[in-house]
mmCIF file of C-alpha atoms in Angstrom:
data_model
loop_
_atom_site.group_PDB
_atom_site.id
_atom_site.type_symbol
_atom_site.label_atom_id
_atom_site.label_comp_id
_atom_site.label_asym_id
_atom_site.label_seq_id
_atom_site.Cartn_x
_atom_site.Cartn_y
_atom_site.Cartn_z
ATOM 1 C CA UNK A 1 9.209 16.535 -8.425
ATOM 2 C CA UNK A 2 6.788 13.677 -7.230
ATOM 3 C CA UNK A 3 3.930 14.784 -4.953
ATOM 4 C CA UNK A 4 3.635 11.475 -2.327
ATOM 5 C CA UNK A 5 -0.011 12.258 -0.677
ATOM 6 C CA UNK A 6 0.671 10.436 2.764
ATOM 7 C CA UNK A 7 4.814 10.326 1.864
ATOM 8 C CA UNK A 8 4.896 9.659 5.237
ATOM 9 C CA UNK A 9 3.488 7.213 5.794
ATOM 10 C CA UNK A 10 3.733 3.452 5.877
ATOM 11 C CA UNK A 11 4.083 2.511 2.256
ATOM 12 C CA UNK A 12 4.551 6.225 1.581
ATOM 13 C CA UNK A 13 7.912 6.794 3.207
ATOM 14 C CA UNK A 14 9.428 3.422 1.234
ATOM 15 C CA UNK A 15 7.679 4.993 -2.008
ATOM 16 C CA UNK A 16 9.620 8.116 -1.223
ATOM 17 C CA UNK A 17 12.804 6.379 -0.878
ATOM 18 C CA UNK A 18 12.229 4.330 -3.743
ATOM 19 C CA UNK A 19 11.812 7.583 -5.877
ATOM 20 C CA UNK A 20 14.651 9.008 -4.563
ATOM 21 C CA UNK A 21 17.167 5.876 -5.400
ATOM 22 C CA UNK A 22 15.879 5.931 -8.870
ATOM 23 C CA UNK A 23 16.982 9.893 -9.127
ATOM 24 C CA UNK A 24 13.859 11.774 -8.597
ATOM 25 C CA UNK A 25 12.844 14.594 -5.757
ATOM 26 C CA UNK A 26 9.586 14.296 -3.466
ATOM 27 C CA UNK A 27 6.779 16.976 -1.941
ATOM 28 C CA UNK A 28 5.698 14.701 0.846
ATOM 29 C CA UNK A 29 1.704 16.194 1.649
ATOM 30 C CA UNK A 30 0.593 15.487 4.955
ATOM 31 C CA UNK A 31 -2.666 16.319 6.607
ATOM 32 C CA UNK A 32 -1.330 17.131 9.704
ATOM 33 C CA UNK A 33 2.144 19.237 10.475
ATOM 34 C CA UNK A 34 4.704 17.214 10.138
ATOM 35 C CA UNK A 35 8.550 17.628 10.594
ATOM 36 C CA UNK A 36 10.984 15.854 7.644
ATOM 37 C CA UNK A 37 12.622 12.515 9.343
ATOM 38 C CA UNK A 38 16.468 12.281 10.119
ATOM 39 C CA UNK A 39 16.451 9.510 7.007
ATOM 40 C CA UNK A 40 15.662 12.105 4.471
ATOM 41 C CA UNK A 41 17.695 15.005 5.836
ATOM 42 C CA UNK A 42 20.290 15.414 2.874
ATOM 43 C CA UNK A 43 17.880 14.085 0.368
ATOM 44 C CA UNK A 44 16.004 16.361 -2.079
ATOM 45 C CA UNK A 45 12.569 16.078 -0.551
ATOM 46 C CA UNK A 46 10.039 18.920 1.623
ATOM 47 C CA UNK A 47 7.118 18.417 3.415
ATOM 48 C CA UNK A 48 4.304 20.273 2.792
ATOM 49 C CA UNK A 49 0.829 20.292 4.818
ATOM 50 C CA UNK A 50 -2.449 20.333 2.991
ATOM 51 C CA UNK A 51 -5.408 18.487 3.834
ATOM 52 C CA UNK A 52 -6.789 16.885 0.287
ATOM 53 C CA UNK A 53 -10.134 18.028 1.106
ATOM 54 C CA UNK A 54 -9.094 21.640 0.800
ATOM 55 C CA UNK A 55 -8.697 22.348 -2.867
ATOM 56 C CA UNK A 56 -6.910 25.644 -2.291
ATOM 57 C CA UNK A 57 -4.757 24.561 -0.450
ATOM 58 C CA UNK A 58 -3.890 21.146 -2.186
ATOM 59 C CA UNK A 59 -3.156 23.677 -5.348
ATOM 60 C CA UNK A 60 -1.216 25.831 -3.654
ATOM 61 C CA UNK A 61 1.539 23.588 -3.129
ATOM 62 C CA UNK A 62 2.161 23.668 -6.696
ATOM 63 C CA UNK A 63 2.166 27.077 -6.740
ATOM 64 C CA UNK A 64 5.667 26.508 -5.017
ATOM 65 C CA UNK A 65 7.435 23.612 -6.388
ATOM 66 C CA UNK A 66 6.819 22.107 -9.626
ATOM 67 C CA UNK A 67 4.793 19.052 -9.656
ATOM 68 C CA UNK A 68 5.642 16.359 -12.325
ATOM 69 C CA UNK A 69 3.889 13.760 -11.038
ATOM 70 C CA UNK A 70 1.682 12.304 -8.024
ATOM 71 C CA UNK A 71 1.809 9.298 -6.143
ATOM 72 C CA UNK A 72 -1.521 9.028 -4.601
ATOM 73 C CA UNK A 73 -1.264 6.932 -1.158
ATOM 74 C CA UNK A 74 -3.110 8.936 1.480
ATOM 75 C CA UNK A 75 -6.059 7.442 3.286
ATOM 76 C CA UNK A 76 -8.795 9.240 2.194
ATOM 77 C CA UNK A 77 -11.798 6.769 2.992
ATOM 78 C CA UNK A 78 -13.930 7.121 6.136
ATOM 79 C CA UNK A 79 -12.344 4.619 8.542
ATOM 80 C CA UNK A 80 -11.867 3.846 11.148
ATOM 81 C CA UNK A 81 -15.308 3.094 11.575
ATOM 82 C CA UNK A 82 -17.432 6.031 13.384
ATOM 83 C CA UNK A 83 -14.861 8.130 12.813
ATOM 84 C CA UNK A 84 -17.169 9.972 10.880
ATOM 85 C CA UNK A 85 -21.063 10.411 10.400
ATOM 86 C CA UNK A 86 -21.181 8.311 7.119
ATOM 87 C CA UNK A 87 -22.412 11.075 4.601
ATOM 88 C CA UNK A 88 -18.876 13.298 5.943
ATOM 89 C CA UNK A 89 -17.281 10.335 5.324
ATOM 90 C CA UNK A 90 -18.286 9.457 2.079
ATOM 91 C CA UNK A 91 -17.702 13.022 1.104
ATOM 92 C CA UNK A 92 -14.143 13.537 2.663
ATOM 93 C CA UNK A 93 -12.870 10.064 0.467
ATOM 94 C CA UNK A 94 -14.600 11.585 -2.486
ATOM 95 C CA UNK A 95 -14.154 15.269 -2.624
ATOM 96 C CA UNK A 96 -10.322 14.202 -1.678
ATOM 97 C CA UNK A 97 -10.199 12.157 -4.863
ATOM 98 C CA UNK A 98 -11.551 14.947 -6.702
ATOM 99 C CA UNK A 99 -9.337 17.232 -5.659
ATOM 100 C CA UNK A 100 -6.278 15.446 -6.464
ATOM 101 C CA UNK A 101 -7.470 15.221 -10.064
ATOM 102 C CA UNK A 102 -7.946 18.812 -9.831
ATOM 103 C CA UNK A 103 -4.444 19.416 -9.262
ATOM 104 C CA UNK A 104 -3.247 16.791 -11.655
ATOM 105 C CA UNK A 105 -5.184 18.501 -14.702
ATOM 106 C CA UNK A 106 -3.839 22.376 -13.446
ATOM 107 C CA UNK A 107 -0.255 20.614 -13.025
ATOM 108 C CA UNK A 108 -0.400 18.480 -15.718
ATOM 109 C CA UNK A 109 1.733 15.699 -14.118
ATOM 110 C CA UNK A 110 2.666 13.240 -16.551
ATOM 111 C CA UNK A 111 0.939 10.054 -14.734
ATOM 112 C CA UNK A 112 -1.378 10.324 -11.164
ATOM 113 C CA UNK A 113 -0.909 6.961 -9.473
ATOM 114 C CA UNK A 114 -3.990 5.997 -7.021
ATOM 115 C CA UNK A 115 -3.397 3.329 -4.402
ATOM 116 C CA UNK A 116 -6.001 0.591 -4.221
ATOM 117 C CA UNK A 117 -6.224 -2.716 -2.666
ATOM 118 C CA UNK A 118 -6.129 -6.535 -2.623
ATOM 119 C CA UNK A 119 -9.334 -6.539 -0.569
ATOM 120 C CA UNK A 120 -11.162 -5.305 -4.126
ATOM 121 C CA UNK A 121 -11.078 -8.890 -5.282
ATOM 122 C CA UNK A 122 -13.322 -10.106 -2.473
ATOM 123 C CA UNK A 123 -16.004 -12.256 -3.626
ATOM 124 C CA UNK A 124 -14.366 -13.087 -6.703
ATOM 125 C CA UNK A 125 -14.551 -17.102 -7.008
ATOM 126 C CA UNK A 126 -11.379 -17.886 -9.960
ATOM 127 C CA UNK A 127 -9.463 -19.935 -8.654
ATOM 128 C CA UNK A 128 -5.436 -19.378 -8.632
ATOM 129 C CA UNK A 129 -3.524 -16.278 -9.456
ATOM 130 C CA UNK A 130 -6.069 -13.262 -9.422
ATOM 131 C CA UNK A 131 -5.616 -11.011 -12.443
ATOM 132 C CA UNK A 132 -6.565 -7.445 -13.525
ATOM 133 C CA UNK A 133 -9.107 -8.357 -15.743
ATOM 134 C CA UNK A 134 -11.228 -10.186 -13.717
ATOM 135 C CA UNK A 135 -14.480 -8.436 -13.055
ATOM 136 C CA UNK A 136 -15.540 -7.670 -9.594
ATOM 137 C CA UNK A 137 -18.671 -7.766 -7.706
ATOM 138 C CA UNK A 138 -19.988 -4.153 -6.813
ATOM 139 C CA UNK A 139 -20.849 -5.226 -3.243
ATOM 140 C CA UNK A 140 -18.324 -5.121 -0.258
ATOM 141 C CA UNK A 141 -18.414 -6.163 3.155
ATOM 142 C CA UNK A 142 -16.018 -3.695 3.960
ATOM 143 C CA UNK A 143 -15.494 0.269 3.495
ATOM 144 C CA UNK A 144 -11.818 0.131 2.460
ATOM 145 C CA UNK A 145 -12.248 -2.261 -0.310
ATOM 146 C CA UNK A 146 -15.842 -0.376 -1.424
ATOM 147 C CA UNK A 147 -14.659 3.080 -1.409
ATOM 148 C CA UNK A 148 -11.340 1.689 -3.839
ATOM 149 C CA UNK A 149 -13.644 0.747 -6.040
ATOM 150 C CA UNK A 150 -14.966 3.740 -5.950
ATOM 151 C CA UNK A 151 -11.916 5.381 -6.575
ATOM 152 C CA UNK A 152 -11.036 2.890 -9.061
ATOM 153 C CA UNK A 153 -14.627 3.550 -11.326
ATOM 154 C CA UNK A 154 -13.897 7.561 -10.892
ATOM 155 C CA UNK A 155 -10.325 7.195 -11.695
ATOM 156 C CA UNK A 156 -11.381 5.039 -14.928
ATOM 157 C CA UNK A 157 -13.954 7.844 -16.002
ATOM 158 C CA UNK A 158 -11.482 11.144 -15.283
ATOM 159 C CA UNK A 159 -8.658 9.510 -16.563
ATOM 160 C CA UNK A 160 -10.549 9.517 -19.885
ATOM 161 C CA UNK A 161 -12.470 12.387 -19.883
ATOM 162 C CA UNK A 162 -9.616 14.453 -18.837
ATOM 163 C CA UNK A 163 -7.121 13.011 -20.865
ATOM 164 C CA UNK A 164 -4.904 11.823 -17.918
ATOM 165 C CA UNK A 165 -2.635 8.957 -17.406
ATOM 166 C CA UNK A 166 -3.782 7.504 -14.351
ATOM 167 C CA UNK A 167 -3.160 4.198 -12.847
ATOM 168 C CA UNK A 168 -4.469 2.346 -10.539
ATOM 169 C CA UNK A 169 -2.270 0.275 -7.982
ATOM 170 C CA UNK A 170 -3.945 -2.761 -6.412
ATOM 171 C CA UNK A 171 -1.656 -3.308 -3.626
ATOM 172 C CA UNK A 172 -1.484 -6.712 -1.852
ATOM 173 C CA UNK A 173 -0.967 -7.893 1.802
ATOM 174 C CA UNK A 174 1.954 -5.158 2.719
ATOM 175 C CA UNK A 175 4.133 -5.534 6.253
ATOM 176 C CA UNK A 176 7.445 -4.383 7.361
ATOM 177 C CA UNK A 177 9.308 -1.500 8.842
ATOM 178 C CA UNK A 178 6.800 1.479 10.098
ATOM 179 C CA UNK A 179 3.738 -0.772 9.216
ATOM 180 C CA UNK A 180 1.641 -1.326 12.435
ATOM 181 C CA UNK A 181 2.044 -4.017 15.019
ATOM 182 C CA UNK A 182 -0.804 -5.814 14.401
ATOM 183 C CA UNK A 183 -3.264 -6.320 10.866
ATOM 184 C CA UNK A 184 -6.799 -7.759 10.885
ATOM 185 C CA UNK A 185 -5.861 -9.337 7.817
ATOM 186 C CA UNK A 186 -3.008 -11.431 8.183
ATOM 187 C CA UNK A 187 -0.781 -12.807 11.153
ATOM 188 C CA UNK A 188 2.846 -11.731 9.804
ATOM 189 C CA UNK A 189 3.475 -8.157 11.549
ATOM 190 C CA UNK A 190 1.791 -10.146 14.848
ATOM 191 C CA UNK A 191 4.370 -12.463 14.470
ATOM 192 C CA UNK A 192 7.497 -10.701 13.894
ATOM 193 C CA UNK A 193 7.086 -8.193 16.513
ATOM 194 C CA UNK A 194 6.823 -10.901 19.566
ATOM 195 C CA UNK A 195 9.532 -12.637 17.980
ATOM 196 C CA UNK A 196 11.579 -9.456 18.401
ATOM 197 C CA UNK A 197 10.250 -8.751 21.575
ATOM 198 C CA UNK A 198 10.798 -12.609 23.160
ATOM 199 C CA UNK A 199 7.167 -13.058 23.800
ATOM 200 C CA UNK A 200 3.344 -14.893 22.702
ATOM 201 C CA UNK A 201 1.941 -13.465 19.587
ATOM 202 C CA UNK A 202 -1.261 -11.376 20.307
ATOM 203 C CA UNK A 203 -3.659 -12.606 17.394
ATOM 204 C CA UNK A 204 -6.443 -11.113 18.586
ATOM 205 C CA UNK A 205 -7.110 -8.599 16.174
ATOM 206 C CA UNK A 206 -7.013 -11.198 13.363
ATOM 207 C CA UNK A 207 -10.679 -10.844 11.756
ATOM 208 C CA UNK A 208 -10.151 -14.953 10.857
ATOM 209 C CA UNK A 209 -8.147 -17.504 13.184
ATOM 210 C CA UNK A 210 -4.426 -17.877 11.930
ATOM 211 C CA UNK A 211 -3.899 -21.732 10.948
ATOM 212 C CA UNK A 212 -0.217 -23.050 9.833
ATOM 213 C CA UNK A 213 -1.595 -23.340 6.032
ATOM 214 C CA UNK A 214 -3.403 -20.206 5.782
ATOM 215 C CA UNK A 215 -1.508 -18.133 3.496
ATOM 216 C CA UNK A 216 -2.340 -14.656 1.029
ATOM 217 C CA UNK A 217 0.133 -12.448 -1.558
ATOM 218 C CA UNK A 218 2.472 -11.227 1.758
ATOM 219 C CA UNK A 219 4.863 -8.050 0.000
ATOM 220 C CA UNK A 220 7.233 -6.434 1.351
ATOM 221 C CA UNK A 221 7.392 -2.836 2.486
ATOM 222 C CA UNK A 222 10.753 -1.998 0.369
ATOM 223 C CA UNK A 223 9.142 -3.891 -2.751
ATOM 224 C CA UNK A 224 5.832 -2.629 -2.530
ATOM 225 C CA UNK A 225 7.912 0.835 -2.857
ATOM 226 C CA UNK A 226 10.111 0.178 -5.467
ATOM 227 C CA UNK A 227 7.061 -1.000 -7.262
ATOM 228 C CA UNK A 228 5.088 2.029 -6.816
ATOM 229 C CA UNK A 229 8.089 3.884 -8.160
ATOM 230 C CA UNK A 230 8.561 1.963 -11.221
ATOM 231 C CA UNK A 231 5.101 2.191 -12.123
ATOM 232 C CA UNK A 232 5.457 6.362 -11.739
ATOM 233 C CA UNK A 233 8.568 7.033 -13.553
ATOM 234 C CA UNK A 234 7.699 4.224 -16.398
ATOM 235 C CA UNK A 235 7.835 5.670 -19.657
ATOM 236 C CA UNK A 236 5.273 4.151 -21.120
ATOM 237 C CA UNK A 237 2.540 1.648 -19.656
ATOM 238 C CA UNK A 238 0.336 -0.540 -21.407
ATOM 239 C CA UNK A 239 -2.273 -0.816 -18.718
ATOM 240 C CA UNK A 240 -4.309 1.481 -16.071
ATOM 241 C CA UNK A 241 -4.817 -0.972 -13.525
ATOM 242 C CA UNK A 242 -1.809 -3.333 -12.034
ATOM 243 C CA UNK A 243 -1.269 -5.422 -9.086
ATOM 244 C CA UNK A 244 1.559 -4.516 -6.690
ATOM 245 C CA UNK A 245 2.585 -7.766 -4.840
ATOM 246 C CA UNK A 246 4.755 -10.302 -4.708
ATOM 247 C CA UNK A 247 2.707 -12.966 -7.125
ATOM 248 C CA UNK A 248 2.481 -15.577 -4.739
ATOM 249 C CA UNK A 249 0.874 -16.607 -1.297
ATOM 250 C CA UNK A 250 2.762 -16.858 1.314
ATOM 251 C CA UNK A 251 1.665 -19.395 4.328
ATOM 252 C CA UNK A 252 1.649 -18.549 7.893
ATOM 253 C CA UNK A 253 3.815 -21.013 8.380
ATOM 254 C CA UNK A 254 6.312 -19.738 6.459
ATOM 255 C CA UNK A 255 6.026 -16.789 7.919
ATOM 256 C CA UNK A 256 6.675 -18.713 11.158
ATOM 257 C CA UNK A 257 9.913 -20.965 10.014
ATOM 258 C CA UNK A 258 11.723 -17.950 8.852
ATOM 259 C CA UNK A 259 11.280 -16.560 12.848
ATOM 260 C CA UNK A 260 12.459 -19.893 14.159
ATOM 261 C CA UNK A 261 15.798 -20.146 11.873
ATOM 262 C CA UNK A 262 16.744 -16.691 13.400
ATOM 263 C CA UNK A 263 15.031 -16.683 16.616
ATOM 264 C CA UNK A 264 15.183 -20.740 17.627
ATOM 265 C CA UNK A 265 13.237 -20.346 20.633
ATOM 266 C CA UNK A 266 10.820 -17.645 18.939
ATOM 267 C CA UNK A 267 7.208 -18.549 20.472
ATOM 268 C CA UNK A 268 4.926 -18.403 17.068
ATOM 269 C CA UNK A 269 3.520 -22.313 17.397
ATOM 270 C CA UNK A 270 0.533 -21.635 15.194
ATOM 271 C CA UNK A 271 -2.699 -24.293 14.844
ATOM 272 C CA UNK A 272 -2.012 -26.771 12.382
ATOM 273 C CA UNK A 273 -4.081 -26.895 9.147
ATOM 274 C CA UNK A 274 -6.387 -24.258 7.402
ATOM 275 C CA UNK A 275 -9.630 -21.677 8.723
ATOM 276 C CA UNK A 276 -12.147 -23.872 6.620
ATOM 277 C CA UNK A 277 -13.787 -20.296 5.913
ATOM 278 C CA UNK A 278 -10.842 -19.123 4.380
ATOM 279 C CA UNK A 279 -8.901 -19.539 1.016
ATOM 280 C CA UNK A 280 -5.618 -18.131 -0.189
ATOM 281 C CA UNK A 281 -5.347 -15.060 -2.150
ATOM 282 C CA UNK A 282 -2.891 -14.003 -4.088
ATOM 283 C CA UNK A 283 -1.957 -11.551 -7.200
ATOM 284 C CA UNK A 284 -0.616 -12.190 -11.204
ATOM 285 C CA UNK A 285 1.746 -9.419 -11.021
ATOM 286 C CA UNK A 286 2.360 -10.212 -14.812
ATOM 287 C CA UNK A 287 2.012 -6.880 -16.117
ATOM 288 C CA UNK A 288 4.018 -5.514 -13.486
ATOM 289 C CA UNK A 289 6.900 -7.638 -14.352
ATOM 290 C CA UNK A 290 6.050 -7.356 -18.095
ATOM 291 C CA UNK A 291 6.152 -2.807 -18.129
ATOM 292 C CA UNK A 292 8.338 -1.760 -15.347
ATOM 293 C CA UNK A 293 10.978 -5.314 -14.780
ATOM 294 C CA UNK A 294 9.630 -5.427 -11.377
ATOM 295 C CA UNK A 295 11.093 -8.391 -9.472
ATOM 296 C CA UNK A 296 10.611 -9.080 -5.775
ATOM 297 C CA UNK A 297 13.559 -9.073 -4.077
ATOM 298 C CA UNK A 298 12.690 -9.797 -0.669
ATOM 299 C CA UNK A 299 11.956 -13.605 0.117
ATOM 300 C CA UNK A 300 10.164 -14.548 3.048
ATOM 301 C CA UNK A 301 13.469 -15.728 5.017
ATOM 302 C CA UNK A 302 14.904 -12.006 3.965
ATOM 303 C CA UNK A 303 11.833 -10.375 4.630
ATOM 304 C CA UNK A 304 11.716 -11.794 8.090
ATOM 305 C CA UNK A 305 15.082 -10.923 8.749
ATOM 306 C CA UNK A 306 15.212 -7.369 7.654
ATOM 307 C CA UNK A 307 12.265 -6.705 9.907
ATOM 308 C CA UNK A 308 13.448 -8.374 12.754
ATOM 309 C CA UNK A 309 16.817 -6.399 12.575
ATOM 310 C CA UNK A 310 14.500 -3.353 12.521
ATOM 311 C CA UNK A 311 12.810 -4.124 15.437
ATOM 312 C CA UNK A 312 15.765 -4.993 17.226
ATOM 313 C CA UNK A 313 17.355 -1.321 16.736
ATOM 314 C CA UNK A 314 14.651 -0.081 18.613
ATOM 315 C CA UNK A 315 12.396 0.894 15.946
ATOM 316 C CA UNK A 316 9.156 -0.571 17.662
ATOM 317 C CA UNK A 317 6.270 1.041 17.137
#
C-alpha cells in the first residue's frame, strides 16, 4: 500500500486516484478526522488520522497495514502566516519531515516521494525552460518556497545517509477540481470559477496584476496526479529531484479564450500586455518524460473544460 500524507487533499485526492488506476491501494493520513469520500467507496483505500508531528502515532499506522511506499504531500510548513509563533512553526514543518523519514526507514518503503514547489526557482535569472540542475539562491521571499528547500537539502542528506530512495517533486502552477477558488499566484482558478458562476472575476488576491500575456507552467490537477504516481511506482529512476508540470507556460490569455469558446459571453476581459515586474516561468519536465513516459494530457482548451463541467455539477467550493 501507498501512504498519501494529505490523500485528501487537493493534489492528494488526484494522486490517490492516480495510484489506484495504475493498480495500487492507498492509507490516506490526515491530521484531522476525516470520513472516506463517496468517490473512493469501493476502491481499496482507508483513512487513517495521525498528525506527522506525532511520531507514535505516524508509526503506528504501519503497525496496521503494510506500507510500501509514501507519497509525501501534506502541508507541513508554518503558513498561513501567524498561524504559528515562528520557532513552533519552524519546528512543526521540520520535526514533520523527520518523522516521515522515521517511518520510511522502520517501513522500509521502496521510494518516499516529498512534494516541493515551482516557487523554489525564484530568483533564478536563466532564461527559458527551468531545469533541475540549476542551482538556487538560499534566500526566499516567501515561507513556502524557503521551508521546500529546506525539505529539499534534508531530503538530499537522509536520503543518503539512510540509504533511501527519495525524490523530490517540484510541482508547478497546479489548478482544477477541489483546488481553491482563488491563488495568489496565478489568475486561472479566478477565472474559471466566475465563468461557471456567470459573473466578474475577483483578482484581488493576485500578489501581481493579471495582464493578457502574463503566463507560468499552468498543470493540471489529473496530470499533476498521474505524475506523482508514475514517479512512485517507477521501477527505477535516474534522478532525485524532477519537475512535475506541464513543460510549458501557459498565458492568461489562453486561459481566457478557452472560457470564451465554451462560455461566449464569459466576463474574463483581462488588461492587455504584460506586469513589467513579471516574467514567465515555466518547467523542463525532460526527465519526467524521459523515466516514467509522462505526457500531459490535458490542454488548456480540455483543461478549461473539464473544470468548468465540474463546477457546473455543483462541485463549487
Amino acid at each position: 500500500m501507498i501512504l498519501i500524507t494529505g490523500g485528501l487533499g487537493f493534489i492528494g485526492t488526484h494522486t490517490t486516484q492516480a495510484l489506484l488506476d495504475l493498480g495500487e491501494s492507498c492509507v490516506l493520513v490526515q491530521r484531522r478526522p476525516a470520513v472516506l469520500p463517496e468517490r473512493f467507496a469501493n476502491a481499496p483505500v482507508v483513512v487513517e488520522q495521525a498528525d506527522l508531528t506525532d511520531e507514535a502515532a505516524l508509526l503506528a499506522v504501519g503497525e496496521r497495514h503494510k506500507i510500501t511506499g509514501i507519497v509525501h504531500l501534506a502541508g507541513s510548513i508554518p503558513w498561513p502566516p501567524g498561524a504559528y509563533q515562528p520557532l513552533e512553526g519552524a519546528d512543526k514543518s521540520i520535526r514533520s519531515l523527520l518523522n516521515v523519514f522515521r517511518a520510511a526507514s522502520e517501513w522500509q518503503v521502496a521510494r518516499l516521494g516529498l512534494a516541493s514547489t515551482i516557487g523554489v526557482y525564484g530568483g533564478v535569472t536563466a532564461e527559458g525552460a527551468l531545469k533541475e540542475d540549476l542551482p538556487l539562491p538560499m534566500t526566499s521571499p516567501h515561507p513556502i518556497p524557503a521551508f521546500k528547500k529546506i525539505g529539499e537539502l534534508l531530503g538530499d542528506h537522509l536520503a543518503g545517509a539512510m540509504g533511501l530512495d527519495v525524490v523530490h517533486y517540484r510541482i508547478g502552477a497546479i489548478w482544477g477540481p477541489l483546488g481553491h477558488a482563488q491563488s495568489p499566484f496565478f489568475a486561472a482558478p479566478q477565472l474559471v470559477h466566475a465563468a461557471a458562476r456567470g459573473a466578474e472575476p475577483d483578482l484581488s488576491a493576485l500578489r501581481a496584476g493579471a495582464y493578457a500575456e502574463d503566463g507560468i507552467d499552468l498543470c493540471y490537477v489529473k496530470d499533476c496526479g498521474r505524475a506523482l504516481a508514475l514517479l512512485q511506482l517507477a521501477d527505477r529512476l535516474a534522478h532525485r529531484t524532477y519537475n512535475v508540470a506541464s513543460g510549458r507556460a501557459t498565458t492568461n490569455g489562453e486561459v481566457a479564450a478557452a472560457i470564451r469558446k465554451l462560455v461566449p459571453d464569459a466576463r474574463v476581459g483581462l488588461p492587455e500586455g504584460r506586469d513589467p515586474a513579471a516574467r514567465d516561468t515555466w518547467l523542463d519536465i525532460t526527465r519526467l518524460r524521459e523515466d516514467t513516459g509522462y505526457e500531459p494530457a490535458y490542454d488548456t482548451e480540455r483543461a478549461v473544460a473539464d473544470y468548468l463541467a465540474w463546477l457546473r455539477a455543483g462541485n463549487e467550493r
